[in-house]
Coordinates of C-alpha atoms in Angstrom, one line a residue:
M53 CA 109.2 18.7 37.1
K54 CA 108.9 19.3 33.4
I55 CA 109.6 22.8 32.5
S56 CA 108.1 23.9 29.1
R57 CA 106.9 27.3 27.6
F58 CA 102.9 27.0 26.5
S59 CA 101.8 25.8 23.5
Y60 CA 98.5 25.7 21.7
A61 CA 98.3 21.9 21.7
S62 CA 99.2 21.9 25.4
A63 CA 96.0 24.4 26.0
L64 CA 94.0 21.8 23.6
G65 CA 95.0 18.8 25.6
F66 CA 93.5 20.4 28.5
L67 CA 90.2 21.1 26.5
L68 CA 90.5 17.6 25.7
L69 CA 90.8 16.0 29.7
F70 CA 88.4 18.6 30.8
N71 CA 85.2 15.7 30.5
A72 CA 87.2 12.8 32.0
C73 CA 86.1 11.2 35.3
Q74 CA 85.9 13.6 38.4
R75 CA 88.3 12.1 41.4
P76 CA 86.5 13.1 45.1
A77 CA 87.4 15.3 47.2
S78 CA 88.8 12.6 49.4
K79 CA 91.8 12.2 46.8
L80 CA 92.8 15.5 47.5
Q81 CA 93.8 14.7 51.0
T82 CA 96.9 13.1 49.4
G83 CA 98.0 16.6 48.6
G84 CA 99.1 17.3 44.9
F85 CA 102.4 18.3 42.6
I86 CA 103.3 20.6 39.9
V87 CA 103.5 18.8 36.6
K88 CA 104.1 21.8 34.3
E89 CA 105.6 25.5 34.4
G90 CA 106.5 28.0 31.9
F91 CA 105.2 30.8 30.4
I92 CA 102.3 32.4 27.8
D93 CA 102.6 34.6 25.3
C94 CA 100.1 37.2 25.8
F95 CA 100.7 39.4 22.7
Q96 CA 103.2 40.1 20.4
P97 CA 106.7 41.3 22.0
G98 CA 107.9 45.2 22.2
L99 CA 103.7 46.0 22.2
Q100 CA 103.6 49.9 22.9
A101 CA 101.2 51.8 25.1
S102 CA 101.7 56.0 25.1
G103 CA 105.3 55.3 24.6
R104 CA 105.8 52.5 27.0
E105 CA 106.1 48.7 26.9
V106 CA 103.1 46.7 27.6
W107 CA 103.9 43.9 30.3
C108 CA 101.3 41.3 30.5
E109 CA 100.1 40.9 34.4
A110 CA 97.4 38.0 33.7
S111 CA 94.8 37.9 36.7
A112 CA 92.7 35.9 35.6
V113 CA 92.0 32.8 33.4
L114 CA 89.1 30.4 32.5
N115 CA 88.4 27.1 30.7
D116 CA 84.6 27.3 29.7
G117 CA 84.7 24.0 27.6
T118 CA 85.3 26.2 24.1
S119 CA 88.0 28.2 25.2
L120 CA 90.7 29.1 27.3
L121 CA 90.2 32.8 27.8
M122 CA 92.8 34.8 30.2
A123 CA 92.4 38.5 31.5
N124 CA 95.0 41.4 32.1
D125 CA 94.6 43.7 35.1
K126 CA 96.0 46.6 33.2
D127 CA 94.8 48.4 30.2
M128 CA 95.4 47.3 26.2
P129 CA 96.3 49.9 23.5
A130 CA 94.1 50.5 20.6
T131 CA 90.8 48.7 20.3
D132 CA 91.8 45.8 22.1
A133 CA 90.4 44.6 25.6
S134 CA 92.3 43.3 28.3
V135 CA 90.6 40.2 28.0
F136 CA 92.1 37.6 25.5
Y137 CA 91.6 33.6 24.4
W138 CA 92.8 30.8 22.5
A139 CA 89.7 28.9 20.6
Y140 CA 89.4 25.4 20.2
A141 CA 88.9 24.4 16.4
E142 CA 87.6 21.5 15.0
T143 CA 91.0 20.8 13.1
G144 CA 91.9 20.4 16.8
T145 CA 94.4 23.0 16.5
F146 CA 95.0 26.8 18.0
G147 CA 95.7 29.1 16.3
S148 CA 99.5 30.9 16.2
K149 CA 98.2 33.3 18.4
P150 CA 95.6 34.1 20.9
A151 CA 93.1 36.6 19.8
Y152 CA 91.8 39.7 22.2
L153 CA 88.0 40.9 22.2
T154 CA 87.0 44.3 22.0
Q155 CA 83.5 44.7 22.8
N156 CA 82.8 47.9 24.3
L157 CA 82.2 46.9 27.5
F158 CA 85.1 44.4 28.0
K159 CA 87.4 47.0 26.5
T160 CA 86.2 49.8 29.0
S161 CA 86.3 47.7 32.4
Q162 CA 89.5 47.9 33.9
K163 CA 91.6 46.3 36.4
Y164 CA 90.3 43.1 36.0
E165 CA 90.4 40.3 38.6
D166 CA 88.8 37.0 38.4
F167 CA 86.3 34.7 36.1
A168 CA 83.7 32.2 36.8
L169 CA 81.4 29.5 35.6
S170 CA 77.9 28.6 36.7
P171 CA 78.0 24.9 37.9
N172 CA 75.4 24.2 34.1
R173 CA 78.1 25.8 32.6
K174 CA 75.9 28.0 31.0
T175 CA 77.0 31.5 32.3
A176 CA 80.4 33.0 32.6
F177 CA 81.1 36.1 34.7
L178 CA 84.5 38.5 34.7
T179 CA 84.6 40.9 37.7
T180 CA 87.2 43.4 38.1
A181 CA 88.6 44.8 41.8
F182 CA 86.0 47.5 42.7
D183 CA 88.9 48.9 44.6
R184 CA 88.7 53.0 43.6
V185 CA 85.9 55.1 42.9
K186 CA 85.8 59.3 42.6
E187 CA 83.6 60.8 45.0
G188 CA 81.2 63.1 42.9
S189 CA 82.7 62.2 39.6
N190 CA 81.7 58.6 37.4
E191 CA 85.6 59.0 36.2
W192 CA 86.1 55.1 37.9
D193 CA 83.0 53.6 37.9
S194 CA 84.4 51.3 35.2
Y195 CA 87.2 50.0 37.6
N196 CA 83.7 48.7 39.9
A197 CA 82.0 46.0 36.6
L198 CA 80.4 43.0 37.4
L199 CA 80.1 41.7 33.6
Y200 CA 78.3 38.3 32.4
W201 CA 77.1 36.8 29.4
P202 CA 76.2 33.2 28.2
V203 CA 79.0 30.6 27.2
G204 CA 79.1 30.0 23.4
S205 CA 81.7 28.7 20.7
N206 CA 82.9 32.1 19.8
P207 CA 84.1 35.0 22.4
Q208 CA 84.1 37.2 19.2
T209 CA 80.2 36.9 18.9
I210 CA 79.7 37.6 23.2
Q211 CA 77.3 40.4 24.2
P212 CA 78.6 40.9 27.9
K213 CA 76.1 42.5 30.1
A214 CA 77.4 44.4 33.7
V215 CA 75.3 43.5 36.5
H216 CA 73.5 46.2 38.2
M217 CA 71.9 47.0 41.3
A218 CA 71.1 50.4 40.9
T219 CA 69.2 52.2 37.3
G220 CA 70.6 54.5 35.1
E221 CA 74.0 52.8 35.3
K222 CA 76.6 51.5 32.6
F223 CA 78.8 49.4 35.5
S224 CA 78.1 48.5 38.5
M225 CA 78.5 51.1 41.1
G226 CA 75.3 49.6 43.0
L227 CA 77.1 46.4 43.7
R228 CA 79.9 48.1 44.9
K229 CA 77.7 50.0 47.2
A230 CA 76.5 46.5 48.6
L231 CA 79.6 45.3 49.0
S232 CA 81.0 48.7 50.8
E233 CA 77.9 48.5 53.2
A234 CA 78.3 44.6 53.8
L235 CA 81.3 45.1 54.7
R236 CA 81.1 47.5 57.4
S237 CA 82.4 47.9 60.7
T238 CA 82.6 49.7 64.4
E239 CA 85.5 51.8 62.7
F240 CA 83.4 52.0 59.2
P241 CA 79.3 51.8 60.1
N242 CA 78.5 53.4 57.2
G243 CA 81.0 50.9 54.9
M244 CA 84.2 50.1 54.3
P245 CA 85.6 53.5 52.2
Y246 CA 88.4 50.9 50.6
F247 CA 88.5 47.4 49.9
K248 CA 89.8 44.7 47.0
V249 CA 87.6 41.8 45.1
E250 CA 90.3 39.3 43.9
G251 CA 87.6 36.1 44.0
F252 CA 85.2 35.3 42.6
A253 CA 82.8 32.6 42.1
A254 CA 79.3 31.1 41.3
T255 CA 77.1 28.2 42.1
N256 CA 73.2 27.7 41.0
D257 CA 72.2 30.7 43.0
K258 CA 75.1 32.3 44.8
L259 CA 77.6 34.6 43.7
Y260 CA 80.9 34.7 46.3
F261 CA 83.0 37.9 46.7
G262 CA 86.7 37.0 48.3
I263 CA 88.1 40.4 49.4
R264 CA 91.8 40.4 50.0
E265 CA 92.1 44.1 51.1
E266 CA 89.6 46.0 53.1
G267 CA 90.1 49.3 54.9
K268 CA 90.3 53.2 55.0
K269 CA 92.2 53.8 51.6
F270 CA 94.5 52.4 49.5
D271 CA 97.7 52.8 51.4
D272 CA 96.1 51.7 54.5
F273 CA 94.4 48.9 54.8
K274 CA 94.2 45.1 56.0
Y275 CA 95.0 42.0 54.1
K276 CA 92.0 39.9 54.0
A277 CA 90.6 36.4 53.3
K278 CA 87.0 37.1 53.9
I279 CA 84.3 36.2 51.4
L280 CA 80.9 37.5 50.8
T281 CA 77.8 35.8 49.7
A282 CA 74.7 37.0 47.5
S283 CA 72.0 35.1 46.3
Y284 CA 71.1 35.5 42.3
H285 CA 68.3 33.9 39.5
L286 CA 68.6 34.9 35.7
T287 CA 65.4 36.2 34.5
G288 CA 66.1 34.9 30.5
D289 CA 69.1 36.6 29.9
S290 CA 69.3 38.9 32.5
L291 CA 70.7 38.4 35.7
V292 CA 69.2 39.5 39.0
L293 CA 71.5 40.4 42.1
H294 CA 69.4 40.0 45.7
P295 CA 70.5 42.6 48.4
D296 CA 70.5 39.8 50.4
F297 CA 74.3 40.4 51.2
Q298 CA 76.6 38.2 54.4
T299 CA 79.8 37.5 55.1
L300 CA 80.4 33.9 54.7
T301 CA 83.8 33.5 56.3
D302 CA 86.7 36.1 57.5
I303 CA 89.7 33.4 57.8
D304 CA 93.3 34.3 59.2
I305 CA 95.6 32.9 57.4
A306 CA 98.3 33.4 59.8
A307 CA 96.6 31.5 63.0
L308 CA 95.2 28.7 60.5
E309 CA 99.0 28.5 59.2
P310 CA 101.6 29.7 61.6
T311 CA 104.3 28.5 59.8
L312 CA 103.8 30.0 56.4
P313 CA 104.9 33.5 55.4
K314 CA 103.4 36.6 56.4
P315 CA 101.1 38.3 55.4
L316 CA 98.9 36.4 53.1
A317 CA 95.8 37.0 51.9
L318 CA 93.4 35.9 48.8
S319 CA 93.9 36.0 45.9
C320 CA 91.6 33.8 44.0
L321 CA 88.3 32.2 44.8
E322 CA 87.1 29.3 42.6
F323 CA 83.8 26.9 42.7
D324 CA 84.4 23.7 41.6
A325 CA 81.0 21.8 40.3
K326 CA 82.0 18.3 39.7
R327 CA 84.0 17.8 43.2
N328 CA 80.9 20.7 45.0
L329 CA 84.3 22.4 46.7
F330 CA 86.2 25.7 46.7
W331 CA 89.9 26.5 45.7
V332 CA 91.5 29.4 47.4
L333 CA 94.5 30.7 46.3
T334 CA 96.7 33.4 48.6
S335 CA 99.7 35.0 47.9
M336 CA 101.6 37.5 49.2
E337 CA 103.2 41.1 48.0
S338 CA 105.9 42.6 49.7
E339 CA 109.4 44.0 48.3
T340 CA 111.5 41.7 50.1
Q341 CA 109.1 38.7 48.9
L342 CA 106.8 38.6 46.1
N343 CA 106.6 35.3 45.4
S344 CA 105.1 32.9 47.6
A345 CA 101.7 31.5 47.2
Y346 CA 99.5 28.4 48.6
L347 CA 96.7 27.0 47.3
W348 CA 94.0 26.0 50.1
W349 CA 90.4 24.2 49.1
A350 CA 87.3 23.6 51.5
T351 CA 83.6 22.6 51.0
E352 CA 81.0 25.8 51.8
A353 CA 80.5 24.6 55.2
E354 CA 83.9 24.0 55.6
L355 CA 84.3 27.9 55.1
K356 CA 81.8 29.0 57.2
S357 CA 83.4 27.3 60.0
G358 CA 86.5 29.0 59.3
K359 CA 88.4 25.9 58.3
L360 CA 90.6 25.5 54.6
H361 CA 92.7 22.5 54.0
L362 CA 96.3 23.6 52.7
V363 CA 97.5 21.5 49.5
K364 CA 100.5 19.7 50.4
D365 CA 103.4 18.3 47.9
R366 CA 102.8 14.8 47.8
A367 CA 106.5 14.2 47.3
T368 CA 107.5 15.9 50.3
G369 CA 104.5 16.5 52.3
Q370 CA 105.3 20.2 53.1
P371 CA 102.8 22.8 51.3
L372 CA 102.6 23.5 48.2
K373 CA 104.6 26.4 47.1
F374 CA 104.5 28.8 44.0
T375 CA 107.3 30.7 43.2
H376 CA 105.2 33.3 41.6
K377 CA 102.2 35.3 42.7
A378 CA 99.2 33.1 42.1
E379 CA 96.3 35.2 41.0
D380 CA 93.5 32.0 39.4
L381 CA 92.7 29.2 38.3
T382 CA 90.5 27.2 36.3
P383 CA 90.1 23.3 36.4
I384 CA 92.0 21.9 32.3
G385 CA 90.8 18.3 33.3
A386 CA 89.7 15.6 36.1
N387 CA 92.6 16.0 37.8
Q388 CA 94.6 18.8 37.3
L389 CA 94.3 22.7 37.8
L390 CA 95.7 25.5 35.4
V391 CA 97.3 28.3 37.8
I392 CA 97.6 31.3 36.0
H393 CA 100.3 34.3 37.7
D394 CA 100.5 37.7 38.0
D395 CA 104.0 39.1 38.5
D396 CA 103.8 42.8 37.7
R397 CA 106.6 43.7 35.7
N398 CA 109.2 41.6 38.0
R399 CA 111.3 39.5 35.3
T400 CA 111.2 35.8 37.3
K401 CA 112.2 32.3 36.1
I402 CA 111.4 29.3 35.6
G403 CA 114.4 27.5 35.1
D404 CA 116.5 28.9 32.2
Q405 CA 114.1 31.1 31.1
T406 CA 113.3 34.5 32.3
R407 CA 109.6 36.6 32.3
Q408 CA 109.8 39.0 29.2
P409 CA 107.4 41.8 29.3
H410 CA 104.7 39.9 26.7
Q411 CA 104.8 36.7 29.2
A412 CA 102.8 35.6 31.9
A413 CA 103.8 32.6 34.1
Y414 CA 101.4 29.8 34.8
T415 CA 101.4 26.1 36.4
I416 CA 99.7 22.7 36.1
V417 CA 98.8 21.2 39.4
E418 CA 98.0 17.8 39.1
F419 CA 96.2 15.7 42.3

């Protein structure tokens, strides 16, 4: 395994590989292997906000074909949004540091969790966690936003919109209500009071919401690997989301693979249009075992039947394990995935390197 720090030349390589020929899903049965790990510098060392050092808790990543975008699930100081990118340049180089977006909706929306790209590569999405709401107040509405925009060559010109299912809303509170109702149960017949969206994917006509947590409140919930779907269409540059929410799957990871650590829950959902399958990341959070995450894949039909394929290490035949809290992934070539990690505020290690507050860990997996 080669251990190196993320370089902008590497990022360029990711994008140049993007249009290479695809490999069929059957090749995934042979397993994968980690070819590189390292740390990405998200911003300058020592960045402060309200007298405290800012940590890069990277939670989302997207290769849209022209830019490599990432998002932080914590707020940035001043006018910077928690979304940054490395832009592909005609000279074949990247700038010395990532550029941060400043558009109002990117800045005011909070706790980003997952990017997605439509199969035709024309529309990009970014979702927040939808994990908090304050009754009788709109103070926490910004934690409930599904943003979308047309893919272009310059992210600074993006004009994001929020998905609306109710009139007069700035963010996506109508969508939060629809998700809550779709998650209702015998215990919560009027809708799920608390839930967290950590995965999001899009096909040509459906959106997929990956649910990591659901329950009574933020400190009283169950870990999940549940996926909801709803159909959509675009009218011009506006997205119309239909109220036909359904549960695609609710997978018991412990029952599926009893030997893996517990509790594992969904942390990423990605549709791979080239292979016509979904990637799923599962990770766990506990005081004693933070860094344990695994990669899976399945077709939509397999997901519906409760089936997932666990990616194995090609060399050992054992489950391919990430020693970080894997949060999101994006294809970077015909046979590679870039996985981004959110290790919270833990000083994790890669070889002899120790993560600094301004850094996030990444892994490249090859098949």
